[in-house]
């Protein structure tokens, strides 16, 4: 593979890019034509233009886009689309260019990207190639978050029209309808040989820095070679509601050293009862699971101020 500096220079100079836009995402259909206009105005030679209307065909679309061997794979969509894209970019001599067209855009926020289209595309022409960490839950790579509990039920039931109407507020609203009948579960997390036990309605294991559009902690990061496990609330529903509302209304952030966080490169997660995993918005796999980080596992375009470790 090229050095990151050579890869950056190739993208800036040659501007060969393939484009994949999920028009089923919150803003994908509305901004599809604008994406193409802005990329062409920025001087990009588009080796392929791919519109995804059926999510079940995303994989074959990504592989078709990559077959042209672009220097940059530009993907527009939400966190689920970008997580799927990362699996195919990992280990290749191609960088992922992110267009945040989803509801919460956690992955884009973790990279410090502008959330507007002109700003995101300026990163492709003025930014740099960085290699960031890749999460792995079982055998499934992920970009941002694996979560268990209420969120997995929310991911499986939240209505697309509600996400389009309310944006990220659709998730806590749907959670409030599920929570009254939700039973807490016991989780066992083994990190660095030590086993931790907790009772909760919601458990998250983050590779990135944001969840639900809000920052987890100021020193969490997507390129620090470490996962962060944390619960929201406890076994009591009201405490989960309270913490969710505080995060949603204040965006409060705190240091990993000052909160109930577990950190490590690899974690064994067991739950009683077995739980489904919500992996970047897609409900897949069940516990027990090994969750780990692959340091510098995938290349992406980021702003110049991004700290590449």
XYZ file of C-alpha atoms in Angstrom, residues 149-164 170-180 182 202 276-278 281-283:
35
model
C -30.576 -3.954 25.442
C -33.181 -1.307 24.674
C -31.241 0.061 21.694
C -31.341 -3.268 19.854
C -35.126 -3.290 20.144
C -35.270 0.361 19.090
C -33.113 -0.326 16.020
C -35.468 -3.103 14.994
C -38.668 -1.086 15.482
C -37.971 2.633 14.827
C -39.934 3.718 11.766
C -38.043 5.200 8.778
C -40.681 7.929 8.388
C -40.175 8.914 12.043
C -36.411 9.237 11.510
C -37.013 11.404 8.450
C -36.815 9.461 16.847
C -34.563 7.086 18.811
C -35.260 8.239 22.398
C -38.948 8.645 21.526
C -39.138 5.039 20.310
C -37.153 3.911 23.356
C -39.760 5.465 25.666
C -42.457 3.256 24.119
C -40.337 0.112 24.578
C -38.891 0.746 28.032
C -42.039 0.122 30.165
C -38.298 -4.030 28.972
C -28.610 -0.673 28.117
C -28.996 -9.537 20.299
C -26.316 -7.026 19.264
C -27.142 -3.736 17.566
C -27.882 0.228 13.620
C -28.118 -3.331 12.300
C -29.343 -6.058 14.653
